[in-house]
Each structure stands twice: as structure tokens, then as C-alpha cells.
Coordinates of C-alpha atoms in Angstrom, one line a residue:
M1 CA 13.0 14.2 26.9
K2 CA 15.2 15.9 29.5
I3 CA 14.3 19.5 29.8
L4 CA 15.9 22.4 31.7
L5 CA 13.6 25.4 32.4
V6 CA 15.2 28.6 33.7
T7 CA 13.3 31.7 34.9
R8 CA 13.7 34.6 37.2
G9 CA 11.7 37.6 38.3
S10 CA 8.4 38.0 40.2
Q11 CA 5.4 35.7 40.6
G12 CA 4.2 36.5 37.1
D13 CA 7.5 35.2 35.7
V14 CA 7.8 32.1 37.8
Y15 CA 4.3 30.8 38.3
P16 CA 3.7 30.0 34.6
Y17 CA 6.9 28.1 34.5
L18 CA 5.8 26.1 37.5
S19 CA 2.6 25.1 35.7
V20 CA 4.4 24.2 32.5
A21 CA 7.1 22.2 34.4
A22 CA 4.4 20.3 36.3
E23 CA 2.5 19.4 33.1
L24 CA 5.7 18.3 31.3
Q25 CA 6.5 16.1 34.2
K26 CA 3.0 14.5 34.0
R27 CA 3.6 13.9 30.3
G28 CA 6.6 11.7 31.2
H29 CA 9.5 14.2 30.6
H30 CA 12.4 14.6 33.0
I31 CA 12.4 18.2 34.0
T32 CA 14.6 20.4 36.1
L33 CA 13.3 23.9 37.0
S34 CA 16.0 26.5 37.8
L35 CA 14.3 29.3 39.9
P36 CA 15.1 31.9 42.5
Q37 CA 15.4 30.8 46.2
L38 CA 12.3 32.8 47.1
F39 CA 10.0 30.3 45.3
E40 CA 11.4 27.1 46.8
Q41 CA 8.2 26.3 48.7
Q42 CA 6.0 26.7 45.6
A43 CA 8.3 24.3 43.7
K44 CA 7.9 21.8 46.5
D45 CA 4.1 22.3 46.5
F46 CA 4.0 21.5 42.8
G47 CA 6.2 18.4 43.2
V48 CA 8.6 19.4 40.4
N49 CA 12.3 18.7 40.3
Y50 CA 14.0 22.0 40.9
K51 CA 17.4 23.6 41.4
L52 CA 17.8 26.9 43.3
Q53 CA 19.8 29.6 41.6
E54 CA 23.0 30.7 43.1
F55 CA 23.1 33.7 40.8
D56 CA 19.9 35.4 41.8
D57 CA 17.3 36.0 44.4
I58 CA 14.5 38.4 43.6
G59 CA 16.0 41.1 45.8
G60 CA 18.3 42.1 43.0
L61 CA 15.3 43.0 40.9
I62 CA 13.3 44.8 43.6
N63 CA 16.3 47.0 44.6
T64 CA 16.6 48.5 41.1
A65 CA 13.1 50.1 41.0
A66 CA 14.3 53.6 42.2
E67 CA 15.3 55.9 39.4
T68 CA 18.7 57.0 40.7
K69 CA 22.2 56.9 39.4
Q70 CA 23.2 54.7 42.3
Q71 CA 20.4 52.2 41.5
T72 CA 21.3 52.2 37.8
K73 CA 24.9 51.4 38.7
H74 CA 23.6 48.6 41.0
L75 CA 21.4 47.2 38.2
L76 CA 24.3 47.0 35.8
S77 CA 26.5 45.3 38.4
W78 CA 23.7 42.9 39.3
M79 CA 23.0 41.9 35.7
R80 CA 26.6 41.3 34.8
R81 CA 27.1 39.2 38.0
V82 CA 24.1 37.1 37.1
I83 CA 25.4 36.5 33.6
D84 CA 28.8 35.3 35.0
M85 CA 27.1 33.0 37.4
Q86 CA 24.7 31.6 34.7
F87 CA 27.7 30.4 32.7
K88 CA 29.1 28.8 35.8
Q89 CA 26.0 27.1 37.2
L90 CA 23.8 26.4 34.1
I91 CA 26.4 24.8 31.7
P92 CA 26.8 21.7 33.9
L93 CA 23.0 21.4 34.3
L94 CA 22.3 21.9 30.6
Q95 CA 24.9 19.3 29.6
E96 CA 22.7 16.7 31.4
H97 CA 19.5 17.8 29.5
D98 CA 18.3 17.7 25.9
L99 CA 16.6 21.1 25.7
L100 CA 16.8 24.5 27.3
I101 CA 13.7 26.7 27.9
A102 CA 14.4 30.1 29.2
S103 CA 12.7 33.5 29.5
N104 CA 13.9 36.4 27.5
T105 CA 15.5 37.9 30.6
E106 CA 18.0 35.1 30.8
F107 CA 20.6 36.9 28.8
A108 CA 23.1 34.1 28.6
A109 CA 20.6 31.4 27.4
T110 CA 21.4 31.3 23.7
S111 CA 25.1 31.3 24.4
L112 CA 24.8 28.5 26.9
A113 CA 22.7 26.5 24.4
E114 CA 25.2 27.1 21.7
Y115 CA 28.1 26.0 23.8
C116 CA 26.3 22.8 24.9
G117 CA 25.0 22.1 21.4
K118 CA 21.3 22.0 22.6
P119 CA 18.2 23.7 21.1
V120 CA 16.7 26.6 23.1
I121 CA 13.2 27.9 23.4
R122 CA 13.2 31.6 24.3
T123 CA 9.9 32.6 26.0
A124 CA 8.5 36.1 26.4
F125 CA 5.5 37.6 28.1
G126 CA 5.2 40.3 25.5
P127 CA 6.1 40.9 21.8
F128 CA 9.9 41.0 22.5
I129 CA 10.8 40.3 18.9
P130 CA 12.2 43.2 16.7
G131 CA 9.8 44.0 13.9
K132 CA 8.4 46.8 11.7
R133 CA 5.0 47.2 13.3
I134 CA 5.3 46.9 17.1
P135 CA 7.6 49.1 19.2
P136 CA 9.5 47.5 22.0
P137 CA 7.1 46.7 24.9
A138 CA 9.8 47.5 27.4
M139 CA 9.9 51.2 26.4
P140 CA 7.4 53.9 27.3
F141 CA 6.1 54.1 23.7
P142 CA 3.9 51.0 23.5
K143 CA 1.8 52.2 20.6
P144 CA 2.8 53.4 17.1
H145 CA 4.5 56.8 17.2
P146 CA 3.2 59.5 14.9
I147 CA 6.8 60.4 13.8
F148 CA 9.3 57.6 14.6
K149 CA 8.9 54.1 13.2
P150 CA 9.2 51.1 15.5
A151 CA 12.6 50.2 14.0
Y152 CA 13.9 53.5 15.6
F153 CA 12.9 52.4 19.1
W154 CA 14.2 48.9 18.5
K155 CA 17.6 50.4 17.6
I156 CA 17.7 52.4 20.8
L157 CA 16.8 49.3 22.8
N158 CA 19.5 47.3 21.0
I159 CA 22.1 50.0 21.9
T160 CA 21.0 50.0 25.5
T161 CA 20.9 46.2 25.8
N162 CA 24.3 45.8 24.2
F163 CA 25.7 48.3 26.7
M164 CA 24.3 46.4 29.6
V165 CA 25.2 42.8 28.7
K166 CA 27.2 42.3 25.5
K167 CA 30.6 42.8 27.0
T168 CA 30.0 40.4 29.8
I169 CA 28.5 37.8 27.5
N170 CA 31.4 38.1 25.1
K171 CA 33.9 37.8 27.9
N172 CA 32.4 34.4 28.9
R173 CA 32.0 33.3 25.2
I174 CA 35.6 34.0 24.5
A175 CA 36.6 32.1 27.7
K176 CA 34.6 29.1 26.4
G177 CA 36.2 29.3 23.0
M178 CA 33.2 30.8 21.2
K179 CA 33.2 33.8 18.8
P180 CA 31.9 37.1 20.3
I181 CA 28.5 38.4 19.2
D182 CA 27.9 41.7 17.5
N183 CA 24.3 42.4 18.6
F184 CA 23.0 40.7 21.7
R185 CA 19.2 41.0 21.0
L186 CA 19.4 40.0 17.4
H187 CA 21.6 37.0 18.3
A188 CA 19.1 35.9 21.0
V189 CA 16.1 36.1 18.7
S190 CA 17.7 34.6 15.6
Q191 CA 19.3 31.7 17.4
S192 CA 16.2 30.6 19.3
N193 CA 12.8 29.1 18.9
N194 CA 10.8 32.1 20.1
Y195 CA 7.6 31.3 22.0
L196 CA 5.2 34.0 23.2
M197 CA 3.5 33.1 26.5
Y198 CA 0.6 35.5 26.2
S199 CA -2.9 35.5 24.5
R200 CA -3.1 36.5 20.9
Y201 CA -6.4 38.1 21.8
L202 CA -4.9 40.4 24.4
G203 CA -1.3 41.0 23.1
S204 CA -0.2 41.9 19.6
T205 CA 1.9 40.1 17.0
D206 CA 3.7 41.1 13.9
P207 CA 3.1 38.9 10.8
D208 CA 6.4 40.3 9.3
W209 CA 8.6 38.9 12.1
P210 CA 11.5 37.2 10.1
Y211 CA 12.2 34.8 13.0
Q212 CA 11.0 31.4 14.2
W213 CA 8.1 32.1 16.5
D214 CA 4.8 30.8 17.8
I215 CA 2.2 31.9 20.3
G216 CA -0.1 29.8 22.5
G217 CA -1.7 31.8 25.3
Y218 CA -0.9 32.7 28.9
C219 CA 0.0 29.8 31.2
F220 CA -2.3 30.4 34.1
N221 CA -1.3 29.0 37.5
D222 CA -4.6 28.1 39.2
H223 CA -3.3 25.5 41.6
L224 CA -1.3 27.6 44.1
V225 CA -1.5 26.4 47.7
Y226 CA -3.4 29.0 49.8
K227 CA -5.1 29.2 53.2
E228 CA -8.8 28.3 53.0
E229 CA -9.6 30.4 56.1
V230 CA -8.1 33.5 54.4
Y231 CA -10.1 32.9 51.3
E232 CA -13.4 32.4 53.2
D233 CA -12.7 35.6 55.1
L234 CA -12.2 37.5 51.9
M235 CA -15.4 36.0 50.4
N236 CA -17.4 37.1 53.5
F237 CA -16.2 40.7 52.9
I238 CA -17.3 40.6 49.3
R239 CA -20.6 39.0 50.0
Q240 CA -21.5 41.1 53.1
D241 CA -23.7 43.4 50.9
E242 CA -24.6 44.3 47.3
R243 CA -22.0 47.1 46.9
P244 CA -19.7 46.6 43.9
T245 CA -16.1 45.6 44.8
L246 CA -13.0 47.2 43.4
F247 CA -9.7 45.3 43.7
F248 CA -6.3 47.1 43.8
T249 CA -2.8 45.7 43.7
L250 CA 0.8 46.5 42.8
G251 CA 1.8 42.9 42.9
S252 CA 5.6 42.6 43.3
C253 CA 6.1 46.3 42.4
N254 CA 6.5 49.3 44.5
D255 CA 5.8 53.1 44.3
K256 CA 6.6 55.7 47.0
H257 CA 3.2 57.2 46.4
R258 CA 1.3 53.9 47.0
D259 CA -0.1 54.9 50.4
R260 CA -1.5 58.2 49.1
F261 CA -3.0 56.3 46.2
C262 CA -4.6 53.8 48.6
D263 CA -6.0 56.6 50.7
W264 CA -7.6 58.3 47.7
L265 CA -9.0 55.0 46.5
S266 CA -10.5 54.3 49.9
D267 CA -12.1 57.8 50.0
I268 CA -13.4 57.6 46.5
C269 CA -14.9 54.1 47.1
E270 CA -16.6 55.2 50.2
K271 CA -18.1 58.3 48.5
Q272 CA -19.3 56.2 45.5
G273 CA -20.6 53.3 47.5
Y274 CA -18.0 50.6 46.6
K275 CA -16.1 48.1 48.7
L276 CA -12.3 48.1 48.2
I277 CA -9.8 45.2 48.4
V278 CA -6.1 46.1 48.5
G279 CA -3.7 43.3 47.6
F280 CA -0.8 43.7 50.1
G281 CA 1.7 42.6 47.5
W282 CA 5.5 42.8 48.2
S283 CA 5.4 46.5 49.0
G284 CA 2.9 46.3 51.8
A285 CA 0.4 48.6 50.1
G286 CA -2.5 49.8 52.1
K287 CA -1.5 48.3 55.5
H288 CA -2.4 51.6 57.3
L289 CA -6.0 51.0 56.1
E290 CA -6.5 47.7 57.9
K291 CA -8.9 49.2 60.4
N292 CA -11.2 50.6 57.8
T293 CA -14.3 48.4 57.6
S294 CA -14.9 49.2 53.9
V295 CA -11.4 48.1 53.0
Y296 CA -10.1 44.6 53.0
I297 CA -6.3 44.2 53.1
L298 CA -5.3 40.9 51.5
T299 CA -2.0 40.0 53.0
Q300 CA -1.7 36.4 51.7
A301 CA -1.6 35.1 48.2
I302 CA -4.8 33.6 46.8
P303 CA -5.1 32.5 43.1
H304 CA -6.5 35.2 41.0
T305 CA -9.0 32.8 39.4
L306 CA -10.8 32.7 42.8
I307 CA -10.8 36.4 43.4
F308 CA -11.3 38.4 40.2
P309 CA -14.6 36.9 39.1
Q310 CA -16.1 38.1 42.4
C311 CA -15.0 41.7 41.7
S312 CA -16.5 44.4 39.5
A313 CA -13.2 45.8 38.3
V314 CA -9.5 45.7 39.1
I315 CA -6.8 48.5 39.2
H316 CA -3.3 47.1 39.0
H317 CA 0.4 47.6 38.0
G318 CA 0.1 46.0 34.6
G319 CA 2.1 42.8 34.9
C320 CA 1.4 40.4 32.2
G321 CA 0.0 37.8 34.6
T322 CA -2.3 40.1 36.4
T323 CA -3.5 41.7 33.1
H324 CA -4.3 38.3 31.7
S325 CA -6.0 37.1 34.9
V326 CA -8.3 40.1 35.0
A327 CA -9.0 39.7 31.2
R328 CA -9.9 36.0 31.6
A329 CA -12.3 36.9 34.4
G330 CA -14.1 39.1 31.9
I331 CA -14.2 42.3 34.0
P332 CA -12.9 45.8 33.3
Q333 CA -9.5 46.8 34.4
M334 CA -7.3 49.9 34.6
V335 CA -3.5 49.8 34.7
V336 CA -1.2 52.1 36.7
P337 CA 2.0 51.2 34.9
L338 CA 5.3 51.6 36.7
L339 CA 8.1 50.0 34.6
L340 CA 9.2 47.7 31.8
D341 CA 6.3 46.2 29.7
Q342 CA 3.5 47.6 32.0
P343 CA 2.9 50.6 29.7
Y344 CA 2.4 48.1 26.8
W345 CA -0.3 46.2 28.7
S346 CA -2.0 49.4 29.8
Y347 CA -2.2 50.4 26.2
R348 CA -3.5 47.1 25.1
V349 CA -6.3 47.1 27.7
S350 CA -7.5 50.6 26.7
H351 CA -7.0 49.9 23.0
L352 CA -9.2 46.8 23.2
G353 CA -11.9 48.7 25.1
A354 CA -11.6 46.6 28.3
G355 CA -11.0 49.6 30.5
P356 CA -10.0 53.3 30.4
E357 CA -6.5 54.6 29.6
G358 CA -4.1 54.0 32.5
V359 CA -2.7 56.7 34.8
K360 CA 0.6 57.2 36.6
I361 CA 0.3 56.9 40.4
K362 CA 2.7 59.8 41.1
K363 CA 1.1 62.1 38.5
V364 CA -2.7 61.6 38.8
S365 CA -4.7 64.1 40.8
Y366 CA -7.5 63.1 43.2
R367 CA -10.1 64.5 40.8
Q368 CA -8.7 62.6 37.8
L369 CA -8.6 59.4 39.8
E370 CA -12.2 59.8 41.0
E371 CA -13.4 60.3 37.4
K372 CA -11.3 57.2 36.3
V373 CA -12.7 55.0 39.0
R374 CA -16.3 56.0 38.3
D375 CA -15.8 55.4 34.6
L376 CA -14.1 52.0 35.2
M377 CA -16.9 50.8 37.5
T378 CA -19.9 52.0 35.6
N379 CA -19.1 52.2 31.9
P380 CA -21.2 49.6 30.1
L381 CA -18.9 49.5 27.1
Y382 CA -16.0 48.3 29.3
K383 CA -18.1 45.6 30.8
Q384 CA -19.2 44.3 27.4
Q385 CA -15.7 44.4 25.8
A386 CA -14.1 42.8 28.9
A387 CA -16.7 40.1 28.9
D388 CA -16.1 39.4 25.2
L389 CA -12.4 39.3 25.7
G390 CA -12.8 37.0 28.7
K391 CA -14.6 34.4 26.6
K392 CA -11.8 34.4 24.0
I393 CA -9.1 34.0 26.6
Q394 CA -11.0 31.2 28.3
S395 CA -11.0 29.3 25.0
E396 CA -7.2 29.1 25.1
N397 CA -5.2 26.5 27.0
G398 CA -1.8 28.0 27.3
I399 CA -0.2 25.2 29.2
Q400 CA -1.3 22.5 26.9
A401 CA -0.3 24.6 23.8
M402 CA 3.1 25.3 25.1
C403 CA 3.8 21.6 26.1
E404 CA 2.7 20.5 22.6
Y405 CA 5.0 23.0 21.1
I406 CA 7.9 21.8 23.2
E407 CA 7.3 18.3 22.1
T408 CA 7.7 19.3 18.4
I409 CA 11.3 20.5 18.9
Q410 CA 13.7 18.4 17.0
L411 CA 16.7 17.3 19.1
P412 CA 20.2 16.8 17.6
Q413 CA 21.0 13.2 16.8

């Protein structure tokens, strides 16, 4: 089978696709992975056939984090430009393949598949399927609302998404001789094979979803190339004494209050007798603490599977990948959500008892944070629930499950 995989975003969006592409290639399929320029070296390391995207490098996503009118305008311009370029670059690629696999953020995917007459698998790192029981995970209402039903929030999201992308998609559809669509999100879900790339034990599903969908677990990427000397240096820091270790990272996200938050964490850990590791991430969090002997600033990427089992707990931004990696390690976690689906994963962690309710970096006080950290590090209920959750997630094989699902797709004769 000739398979085209398309994904954009941060490490948590791209790394699972690298793992799936590599496994499909091992199974004898011809694959092409379309990904942002920033991840070219990782694609080379995995030995997969790849095509760099002309329509996006990750800077477009990072630059939209600030909540200003100027950035909102930039976001809309960026998204619409990406859609135009997807129609231009991906149609010739897809015509050479049998099947399209694309993340739910690839807004043009279903239209491209329709134009080329190819089946499409729409993947999602959260329950991004409209339903009656689960609110949209991309909105700041991740749990059932006491007054408004989930359908209300899905309607709001549909209106917002249509405003952002429908006009541009329809412009390109009409240019290609296709009928315009009325509702982008419903069109994307109803015209796709929807595959959820997260754990059924950590995320939620709606049995009443009226669409074609399946779920197989998170596709962990445990084979990233890393520097052995950096890993050994980190392990030496962790093993230097018996003090518990707390890990903090914002991953690819940023927050203007990150340095203050790192300062507070450092002070709290010193008072409570903990060691602190700060994942440098893309924002450079914690760099000013590099001379503090009780703080380790991790400036280079090391697979989470090597780090988290050595820690007592993790505080992080709430990306799907990091949330699943901590959960698989069987240790407590607390989410400091910043955007998109991160409030959803924060809610799921606390709902499952694997950690306390998350906090906002810009709103939490020092005293509140100190209480949260102490609770996170010492509460035996979190440790037990996290350990139980870890065993369940370890029983899944997300990469194998997804590849087997892909191989069941019926191709047009």
C-alpha cells in the first residue's frame, strides 16, 4: 500500500507520526511523511521517506500564542495560507498514493482526499468528534457543564472553525470543480475514518458518536536519537542523593510568567527537600537557574521513557504526548494548561486521581503552588492511582494497533 502521512505542530504531533511511518515501512508499505522543516533531522534518523512542507514551519504556530488582536489576525492569515498551500502541494503527492492519513489540524485533508478519490484516516490526540456527552477538548470547558450541554459548545466551536477556514476551503474546492461545504467540522468527521491516537484509559470516548471511529492508544516514540553523555549527566544528578525529584517542563509552549514560576518551584523544592529538573523546552524555561546546584536544566531532548520513571512527579503544560508519557511511567502529575486541549488533559488527570487539579501559571500564588507541590509529591492516593493507570497504558501498543487499523482500510478498485 502507498500511504501519505501529513502532520504539523510540535513534537507531540510529529513524533507519533514518525513512529507509525517507520513501522508501516517495516511492514512493507511505501510511505511518504509530509512534515515541517524543523523535523527533517528526526525523519532522517528514522530512515523514513519524507517530504518537507512548503506550507508550514512550526514558527507559525508558536507566534500565535499571545492573546492579542494582532496575533489573532496573524493566526487567521497563517491558517488560510496553509490551506491554500496544502491544495497546491499535497494533491500531486496524494495522487501518487493509495491512502491519506492526516491529523485533525490538517483542515484541507478531507477535501484533498475527495478530489483525489482516495480514502482518508483523520487522526486526533483527543476526542475531537462532536457528540452528546463530551464537550470540545479545545475549549476551556473540558468537563460536563452544570447548565450548558456539550452540543452547545460544539455549536460554538463549529461557528468559530467555519469562520476561520470554511471560506478558504470552499474557494479551493470551487476552483477544483467540487461543491462547497456547509459545515467544515461535520464534513471532516463524517467523510473520514476517525482514529483516536490516545489511550482509552486516560482519555474519554462517547459511545453515541454517530461516525466511523476507532481508538488504539498513544503512539509513543521511544527511539529518538539523543546524546548519551547528556543522559548520563542527568542520571548522575538524580542519583546523587535520596531526595525525591520533581520534573517541570512547558514543552513547545511558552508563558511570560515561566521564569517566575521556575523561581517559585526552585524555592519550594529547596524548602521541601526535593531536587528539581527543568526541561528547557522551546521557550528556554529556567535558564537563569543553571547555577543552582539543586536544579538541573535539561537543554537537550531525551526520550521521556528514560526520564520520567526516575522522577517522583511531573508538572507540565498538558500536551497529549507528555500527559501520556507521565501516565505510562506510573507517577503523579499536575498540569498547568495554557491552550487548546491542555485543559482537557488537566481535567482527565485530576478526574482519574493521578494528580491534583491543575493551576494556571499566571494566576497561581506562591502559597497555592507550595500546597499543590507538597500534595503532588506526598499524596499516597495519587501514587496508587498513577501506578494503576500506568499498568493499563503499558498494556497497550498504540503503534501496532494503528498500523493494523490502517491495513484494514478498503481501497477503491
